[in-house]
Amino acid sequence: MTQSTAVVIGAGHSGLAMSRRLTERSIDHIVLERGEVANSWRTQRWPTLRLLTPNWQTRLPGHHYAGDDPDGFMPAADVVATLTRYARLVGAPVRTGVTIHTVRAAPEGFQLRANGDVFRARAVVLATGACSRPAIPGVADAVPPSITMLTPLSYRDPGQLPDGGVLVVGASATGVQLAGEIHRSGRPVTLAVGEHVRLPRTYRGRDIFWWMEVTGLLAERYDQIDDLTRARHLPSPQLTGAPGGTFSDLSTLAAHGVRIVGRLGRIAGGVAQFSGSLANMCALADLKLNRFLNRADEWAKSSGLDDELPPPHRFPSTRIDPCSPLELDLSGGEIATVLWATGFRPDHSWLDIPVLDRTGHIRHDGGVVTGAPGLYLLGMPVLRTRASTYIHGAAADSDALATHLHCFLSSQRR
Ligand SMILES: Cc1cc2nc3c(=O)[nH]c(=O)nc-3n(C[C@H](O)[C@H](O)[C@H](O)COP(=O)(O)OP(=O)(O)OC[C@H]3O[C@@H](n4cnc5c(N)ncnc54)[C@H](O)[C@@H]3O)c2cc1C
């Protein structure tokens, strides 16, 4: 049995940031990782994926991007290299190849079981990722068996797909990127679109993430957001880090020949039925885009930068076929593959502590798990601020949670 004061589960950027914070506070700990450092980026991301956050924003505690392309976007392989270097830089005590099968409450802390080993700790940090499983809607059960089904976790490249048409369900960052890539491979693509977030790559000469940062959007705290549940489930923006134009949005895809349809509602008798609300969804996304640009322009004025930046402007509304089909026969041979780009879920199935809510999510207050003193959660969307959804958000989150953990240990000692 191995005993340490704290155990961090997961050696992605969240677990490594936490390790650095614990070291800063001289809290002895180990980081247990089922694969290798940055395992998700090695095994669960498609090779052409690039971060949609710019390089300059890939900040972690004690680490700033120092390469020669701060405005570029890292391919997945560079994320692996960056995190591997970071683990060495911060001297993270990572044990690789250790899969945690159960975490239980035990006298004075927690007991963790992992392929034959047992670990004991007074505090445990769950940094096992928000995107470990695909979130596939129940309607998938009605897809005819002749059709190949894929998720972004199993997708690698278009060559892996059978010949024929592809229905991509979901138009967040993943859905629009994969719809574009598959379409460029020569396969006809239909993209089913529900609520989505449309953003330009740049506005007034600056990257959109620069605007999100300077306007304070990313710094908005979880306890000041009106509808936190909604904020935590917001689709990722229709952006890509791959070279291209201003937009990776529905207008761009439609102009290249991707067929855009409404939200997939149900599949009956092999026929997929799409919602008629596509135009409304697009209008809503355009409205929210303009609301954000208004906020950006107001910030530019109030910060005195208005004259230094190119003048404000607005983008044309989303342009799609107003007569998009409402049905598609999946058994007619036109569609060979359905790709579920419908989001991701965390996997905490190995947690043997009653901290899950009705929807299977961990109950927590900004990462401090409710009803389990000494248990912490990191790396979830809008965990403590809107930045928590992104890599750089782990810097502040890990700091706050390590401070809480430190106080918790001190109070136990007293
Ligand atoms: C497609 C996609 C694109 C993204 N693009 C961006 C982007 O452009 N910019 C950005 O900032 N963020 C992006 N993100 C969001 C986020 O940064 C990543 O999801 C990131 O990988 C999360 O880091 P993490 O350390 O919290 O979790 P992960 O990187 O998932 O790390 C969790 C680790 O825990 C390990 N683990 C899990 N279960 C166990 C267990 N039971 N026992 C032991 N180890 C375990 C895993 O092997 C893994 O190494 C993207 C996410 C996805 C899915």
XYZ file of C-alpha atoms and ligand atoms in Angstrom:
467
model
C 0.000 0.000 0.000
C 1.243 3.493 -0.849
C 0.399 6.365 1.481
C 0.677 10.024 0.530
C -0.936 13.202 1.762
C -2.664 13.845 -1.552
C -3.337 11.898 -4.724
C -4.098 13.554 -8.048
C -5.826 11.270 -10.551
C -4.999 12.163 -14.155
C -1.902 13.655 -15.784
C -3.509 15.974 -18.321
C -2.894 19.689 -17.996
C -5.273 19.930 -15.004
C -3.540 17.239 -12.953
C -0.109 18.621 -13.793
C -1.125 22.180 -12.845
C -2.443 20.841 -9.541
C 0.784 18.934 -8.951
C 2.719 22.171 -9.376
C 0.404 23.954 -6.910
C 0.788 21.177 -4.315
C 4.585 21.273 -4.700
C 4.503 25.069 -4.178
C 2.752 24.367 -0.876
C 5.103 21.479 0.069
C 2.196 19.017 0.092
C 3.516 15.547 -0.639
C 1.521 13.871 -3.393
C 1.534 11.545 -6.360
C -0.163 11.855 -9.746
C -1.697 8.587 -10.947
C -2.234 8.250 -14.684
C -3.727 5.279 -16.526
C -1.782 5.977 -19.736
C 1.036 8.427 -20.227
C 1.214 12.163 -19.550
C -1.306 13.923 -21.866
C -3.005 10.603 -22.523
C -6.209 12.185 -23.874
C -4.266 14.159 -26.471
C -2.350 11.005 -27.457
C -5.275 8.604 -27.675
C -8.591 10.469 -27.905
C -8.006 13.302 -30.383
C -7.922 13.107 -34.169
C -4.455 13.904 -35.636
C -5.400 17.043 -37.602
C -6.984 18.672 -34.542
C -5.426 21.962 -33.553
C -6.217 23.898 -30.398
C -8.740 26.598 -31.114
C -7.148 28.699 -28.391
C -4.052 30.616 -29.562
C -0.572 29.566 -28.476
C -0.069 32.657 -26.286
C -3.039 31.524 -24.228
C -1.586 28.088 -23.468
C -0.429 29.201 -20.030
C 0.009 26.951 -17.022
C 1.416 27.710 -13.562
C 5.111 28.473 -14.144
C 4.795 28.109 -17.914
C 4.212 30.597 -20.719
C 4.350 29.872 -24.445
C 7.863 30.842 -25.544
C 7.831 29.653 -29.174
C 8.058 31.829 -32.267
C 4.363 31.610 -33.213
C 2.330 33.068 -30.322
C -0.663 33.717 -32.589
C -0.625 30.195 -34.059
C -2.660 27.164 -32.937
C -0.996 24.010 -31.628
C -1.620 20.671 -33.317
C -2.524 17.849 -30.916
C 1.012 16.425 -31.175
C 2.468 19.729 -29.939
C 0.043 19.724 -27.012
C 1.451 16.300 -26.069
C 5.020 17.625 -26.347
C 4.168 20.766 -24.347
C 2.520 18.833 -21.511
C 5.310 16.244 -21.443
C 7.878 19.047 -21.080
C 5.684 20.726 -18.479
C 5.512 17.555 -16.368
C 9.317 17.492 -16.316
C 9.563 21.240 -15.678
C 7.404 21.087 -12.565
C 8.864 17.733 -11.453
C 5.390 16.208 -11.273
C 5.607 12.848 -9.437
C 3.597 11.001 -12.101
C 3.118 7.231 -12.000
C 1.999 6.145 -15.437
C 0.067 2.985 -16.328
C -1.981 3.172 -13.107
C -5.734 2.942 -13.728
C -7.874 3.823 -10.733
C -10.780 1.395 -10.431
C -12.323 2.637 -7.188
C -12.066 5.586 -4.844
C -13.707 5.110 -1.435
C -13.918 7.014 1.799
C -11.601 5.497 4.421
C -10.607 6.437 7.964
C -8.694 9.739 7.700
C -9.207 10.157 4.012
C -9.602 7.977 0.951
C -8.588 4.589 -0.353
C -7.878 4.146 -4.059
C -7.603 0.787 -5.812
C -5.656 0.474 -9.043
C -4.589 -2.638 -10.939
C -3.451 -4.548 -7.859
C -2.144 -1.529 -5.923
C -3.814 0.280 -3.062
C -3.210 3.959 -2.312
C -4.266 5.918 0.785
C -4.490 9.708 0.885
C -6.046 12.416 3.020
C -7.057 14.401 -0.032
C -7.853 13.364 -3.595
C -8.035 15.589 -6.694
C -10.091 14.250 -9.590
C -8.449 15.554 -12.776
C -9.626 12.824 -15.104
C -11.064 15.115 -17.756
C -14.431 16.445 -18.895
C -14.370 14.719 -22.259
C -13.633 11.058 -21.501
C -16.820 9.714 -23.108
C -18.903 10.778 -26.066
C -22.370 12.047 -25.149
C -24.553 10.170 -27.634
C -28.312 10.858 -27.683
C -30.746 7.967 -27.277
C -31.935 8.414 -30.872
C -28.708 6.625 -31.922
C -30.416 3.335 -30.998
C -32.724 3.785 -33.997
C -29.954 4.146 -36.589
C -30.233 1.255 -39.077
C -27.581 -1.417 -38.369
C -26.101 -1.099 -41.871
C -24.760 2.347 -40.972
C -21.319 2.839 -39.427
C -21.407 4.986 -36.300
C -18.439 6.988 -35.037
C -17.715 9.515 -32.324
C -14.981 12.155 -32.204
C -13.109 9.903 -29.751
C -12.919 7.069 -32.298
C -12.602 9.249 -35.434
C -9.076 9.562 -36.816
C -9.374 10.552 -40.503
C -11.830 10.300 -43.410
C -10.003 7.242 -44.797
C -11.436 5.214 -41.924
C -15.016 5.842 -43.139
C -16.807 3.630 -45.637
C -17.539 5.186 -49.033
C -20.764 7.152 -49.153
C -22.493 10.046 -47.454
C -21.888 11.119 -43.874
C -24.378 12.592 -41.439
C -22.546 14.655 -38.828
C -24.803 15.351 -35.854
C -23.845 18.454 -33.886
C -22.331 21.754 -35.029
C -20.044 22.814 -32.201
C -16.266 23.179 -32.782
C -15.874 19.427 -33.254
C -18.881 19.032 -35.570
C -17.973 21.885 -37.927
C -14.298 20.879 -38.046
C -15.047 17.239 -38.838
C -17.840 18.090 -41.295
C -15.349 20.280 -43.174
C -12.558 17.700 -43.123
C -14.814 14.847 -44.274
C -16.372 16.996 -46.984
C -12.903 17.891 -48.312
C -12.191 14.144 -48.623
C -14.904 13.989 -51.296
C -17.739 12.467 -49.252
C -21.120 14.224 -49.308
C -21.752 15.591 -45.823
C -25.017 16.538 -44.130
C -24.656 18.503 -40.900
C -27.497 18.468 -38.350
C -27.499 21.713 -36.368
C -29.120 22.595 -33.066
C -28.204 25.456 -30.761
C -24.711 26.659 -31.625
C -22.200 29.411 -30.951
C -21.017 31.381 -33.987
C -17.826 33.391 -33.605
C -15.321 34.872 -36.067
C -11.691 33.821 -35.737
C -10.666 37.478 -35.578
C -12.438 40.776 -35.023
C -10.901 44.219 -35.530
C -7.534 42.590 -36.147
C -7.430 40.585 -32.900
C -8.131 36.936 -32.189
C -11.564 36.313 -30.699
C -9.978 34.725 -27.621
C -8.079 37.982 -27.054
C -11.450 39.739 -27.015
C -12.930 37.142 -24.674
C -10.048 37.684 -22.304
C -9.803 41.506 -22.336
C -13.566 42.048 -22.048
C -13.567 39.947 -18.879
C -15.887 37.296 -20.359
C -13.555 34.418 -19.506
C -13.011 35.751 -15.981
C -16.735 35.588 -15.080
C -17.033 33.536 -11.916
C -19.240 30.492 -11.528
C -21.068 32.015 -8.561
C -21.915 35.169 -10.518
C -23.346 33.479 -13.612
C -27.165 33.567 -13.719
C -27.749 30.157 -15.280
C -24.715 28.110 -14.313
C -26.091 24.772 -15.542
C -26.656 26.275 -18.962
C -23.211 27.912 -18.995
C -21.623 24.557 -18.176
C -23.405 22.873 -21.077
C -22.928 25.568 -23.706
C -21.696 24.159 -27.048
C -18.105 25.031 -27.939
C -17.786 27.855 -30.499
C -17.681 27.137 -34.240
C -13.966 27.827 -34.513
C -10.880 26.020 -35.722
C -7.169 26.546 -35.253
C -6.537 25.283 -38.789
C -5.518 27.921 -41.337
C -8.507 29.347 -43.205
C -10.856 32.297 -43.391
C -12.549 34.347 -40.711
C -15.335 31.842 -40.131
C -15.650 28.052 -39.803
C -19.390 28.512 -39.536
C -22.478 27.188 -41.274
C -22.340 29.800 -44.078
C -18.779 28.726 -44.902
C -19.623 25.028 -44.857
C -22.795 25.580 -46.918
C -20.844 27.625 -49.484
C -18.461 24.654 -49.869
C -21.333 22.247 -50.427
C -22.090 20.803 -46.990
C -25.851 20.290 -46.629
C -27.087 21.991 -43.474
C -30.222 20.623 -41.778
C -31.970 21.234 -38.458
C -31.476 19.463 -35.170
C -31.895 15.681 -35.369
C -35.111 15.036 -33.443
C -35.875 11.378 -33.988
C -35.391 8.445 -36.319
C -38.524 6.500 -37.216
C -38.510 3.549 -39.599
C -34.966 4.390 -40.672
C -35.903 7.985 -41.543
C -34.120 10.787 -39.710
C -36.363 13.740 -38.868
C -34.870 17.192 -38.448
C -36.326 20.132 -36.572
C -37.761 23.008 -38.560
C -36.147 25.501 -36.196
C -32.855 25.791 -38.108
C -33.475 29.382 -39.208
C -34.335 30.365 -35.622
C -31.204 28.664 -34.295
C -29.092 30.592 -36.805
C -30.825 33.880 -35.985
C -30.194 33.274 -32.292
C -26.506 32.536 -32.919
C -26.198 35.722 -35.030
C -27.890 37.724 -32.281
C -25.490 36.425 -29.646
C -22.509 37.022 -31.907
C -23.533 40.663 -32.345
C -24.158 41.008 -28.623
C -20.600 39.906 -27.975
C -19.207 42.239 -30.642
C -21.131 45.107 -28.985
C -19.468 44.190 -25.715
C -16.071 44.123 -27.456
C -16.641 47.568 -29.000
C -17.766 49.021 -25.677
C -14.652 47.647 -24.030
C -12.436 49.108 -26.782
C -13.987 52.546 -26.163
C -13.764 52.395 -22.394
C -10.180 51.164 -22.437
C -9.010 53.923 -24.798
C -7.978 51.451 -27.507
C -10.779 52.305 -29.934
C -8.604 54.480 -32.206
C -5.712 52.001 -32.271
C -7.865 49.144 -33.566
C -9.478 48.827 -37.003
C -13.032 50.256 -36.954
C -15.983 48.239 -35.656
C -18.069 46.357 -38.209
C -20.677 43.606 -38.333
C -20.649 40.334 -40.253
C -23.378 39.160 -42.640
C -25.993 36.940 -41.004
C -25.694 33.179 -41.413
C -26.579 32.170 -44.972
C -28.043 28.720 -45.435
C -30.603 27.104 -47.710
C -34.014 28.212 -46.369
C -35.547 24.996 -47.754
C -33.308 22.502 -46.005
C -34.818 18.999 -45.912
C -36.722 17.928 -42.824
C -36.205 14.209 -43.441
C -33.425 11.927 -44.616
C -33.856 8.229 -45.320
C -30.952 6.539 -43.566
C -31.757 3.133 -45.006
C -31.824 4.301 -48.633
C -28.057 3.965 -49.144
C -27.298 7.709 -49.322
C -25.794 7.800 -45.834
C -23.095 5.284 -44.909
C -21.835 6.868 -41.685
C -23.284 8.806 -38.774
C -20.761 10.779 -36.737
C -22.026 11.844 -33.322
C -20.421 15.209 -32.602
C -22.946 15.747 -29.829
C -20.574 16.540 -27.004
C -18.642 14.760 -24.310
C -19.109 13.561 -20.757
C -16.729 12.930 -17.903
C -16.334 9.377 -16.621
C -16.421 9.074 -12.843
C -17.987 5.603 -12.826
C -15.171 4.367 -10.564
C -16.025 6.834 -7.818
C -17.569 4.868 -4.950
C -18.605 7.919 -2.942
C -22.196 9.260 -3.071
C -21.432 12.645 -4.622
C -23.236 12.377 -7.963
C -26.405 14.306 -8.746
C -29.435 12.944 -10.651
C -27.721 13.609 -13.977
C -24.588 11.703 -12.976
C -22.452 14.821 -12.486
C -20.395 15.462 -9.370
C -21.963 17.989 -6.990
C -19.377 20.621 -6.218
C -18.899 24.244 -5.279
C -16.233 25.603 -7.608
C -14.371 22.284 -7.552
C -14.778 21.578 -3.818
C -16.827 18.385 -3.889
C -20.000 18.638 -1.811
C -20.354 16.193 1.082
C -16.858 14.669 0.808
C -14.285 16.818 2.648
C -10.843 16.398 1.066
C -12.209 15.569 -2.405
C -11.635 18.052 -5.250
C -12.596 18.279 -8.903
C -10.627 20.029 -11.639
C -10.860 20.471 -15.424
C -14.642 20.802 -15.819
C -16.324 23.483 -17.965
C -16.943 26.704 -16.017
C -15.667 25.018 -12.852
C -14.742 28.353 -11.240
C -14.770 30.785 -14.173
C -15.594 30.586 -17.874
C -11.830 30.172 -18.457
C -11.978 26.810 -16.612
C -13.244 25.302 -19.869
C -9.852 25.997 -21.439
C -6.291 24.975 -20.671
C -5.202 28.309 -19.215
C -8.105 28.284 -16.747
C -6.379 25.524 -14.781
C -3.802 28.030 -13.508
C -6.238 29.972 -11.317
C -8.462 26.973 -10.555
C -5.594 24.816 -9.299
C -4.347 27.713 -7.186
C -7.725 28.221 -5.503
C -8.294 24.502 -4.932
C -4.758 23.877 -3.652
C -5.271 26.717 -1.165
C -8.529 25.113 -0.034
C -6.853 21.700 0.184
C -3.996 23.170 2.236
C -6.465 24.755 4.694
C -8.375 21.471 4.868
C -5.208 19.563 5.817
C -4.286 22.199 8.408
C -7.756 22.076 9.961
C -7.522 18.279 10.174
C -4.178 18.513 11.954
C -5.660 20.932 14.505
C -11.867 17.824 -29.184
C -11.410 18.734 -28.110
C -10.758 19.921 -28.422
C -10.346 20.778 -27.421
N -9.724 21.933 -27.765
C -9.305 22.759 -26.808
C -8.620 23.969 -27.128
O -8.446 24.296 -28.283
N -8.180 24.750 -26.126
C -8.383 24.437 -24.827
O -7.954 25.195 -23.962
N -9.060 23.324 -24.485
C -9.514 22.496 -25.441
N -10.209 21.367 -25.100
C -10.665 21.207 -23.696
C -9.675 20.697 -22.699
O -8.500 21.474 -22.674
C -9.295 19.262 -22.893
O -10.458 18.468 -22.768
C -8.243 18.778 -21.910
O -7.762 17.554 -22.386
C -8.734 18.587 -20.501
O -7.600 18.425 -19.689
P -7.682 17.702 -18.329
O -6.306 17.631 -17.779
O -8.724 18.308 -17.490
O -8.200 16.276 -18.756
P -7.520 15.224 -19.737
O -6.544 15.869 -20.651
O -8.608 14.430 -20.315
O -6.655 14.376 -18.719
C -7.266 13.436 -17.856
C -6.272 12.334 -17.615
O -6.811 11.445 -16.648
C -6.493 10.116 -17.021
N -7.477 9.240 -16.406
C -8.801 9.204 -16.646
N -9.400 8.262 -15.870
C -8.419 7.705 -15.135
C -8.398 6.673 -14.142
N -9.527 6.048 -13.761
N -7.216 6.336 -13.570
C -6.076 6.977 -13.942
N -6.044 7.960 -14.873
C -7.195 8.329 -15.460
C -6.565 10.144 -18.541
O -5.825 9.090 -19.109
C -5.998 11.520 -18.867
O -4.610 11.512 -19.101
C -10.599 20.468 -26.065
C -11.263 19.279 -25.760
C -11.651 18.422 -26.759
C -12.355 17.153 -26.401
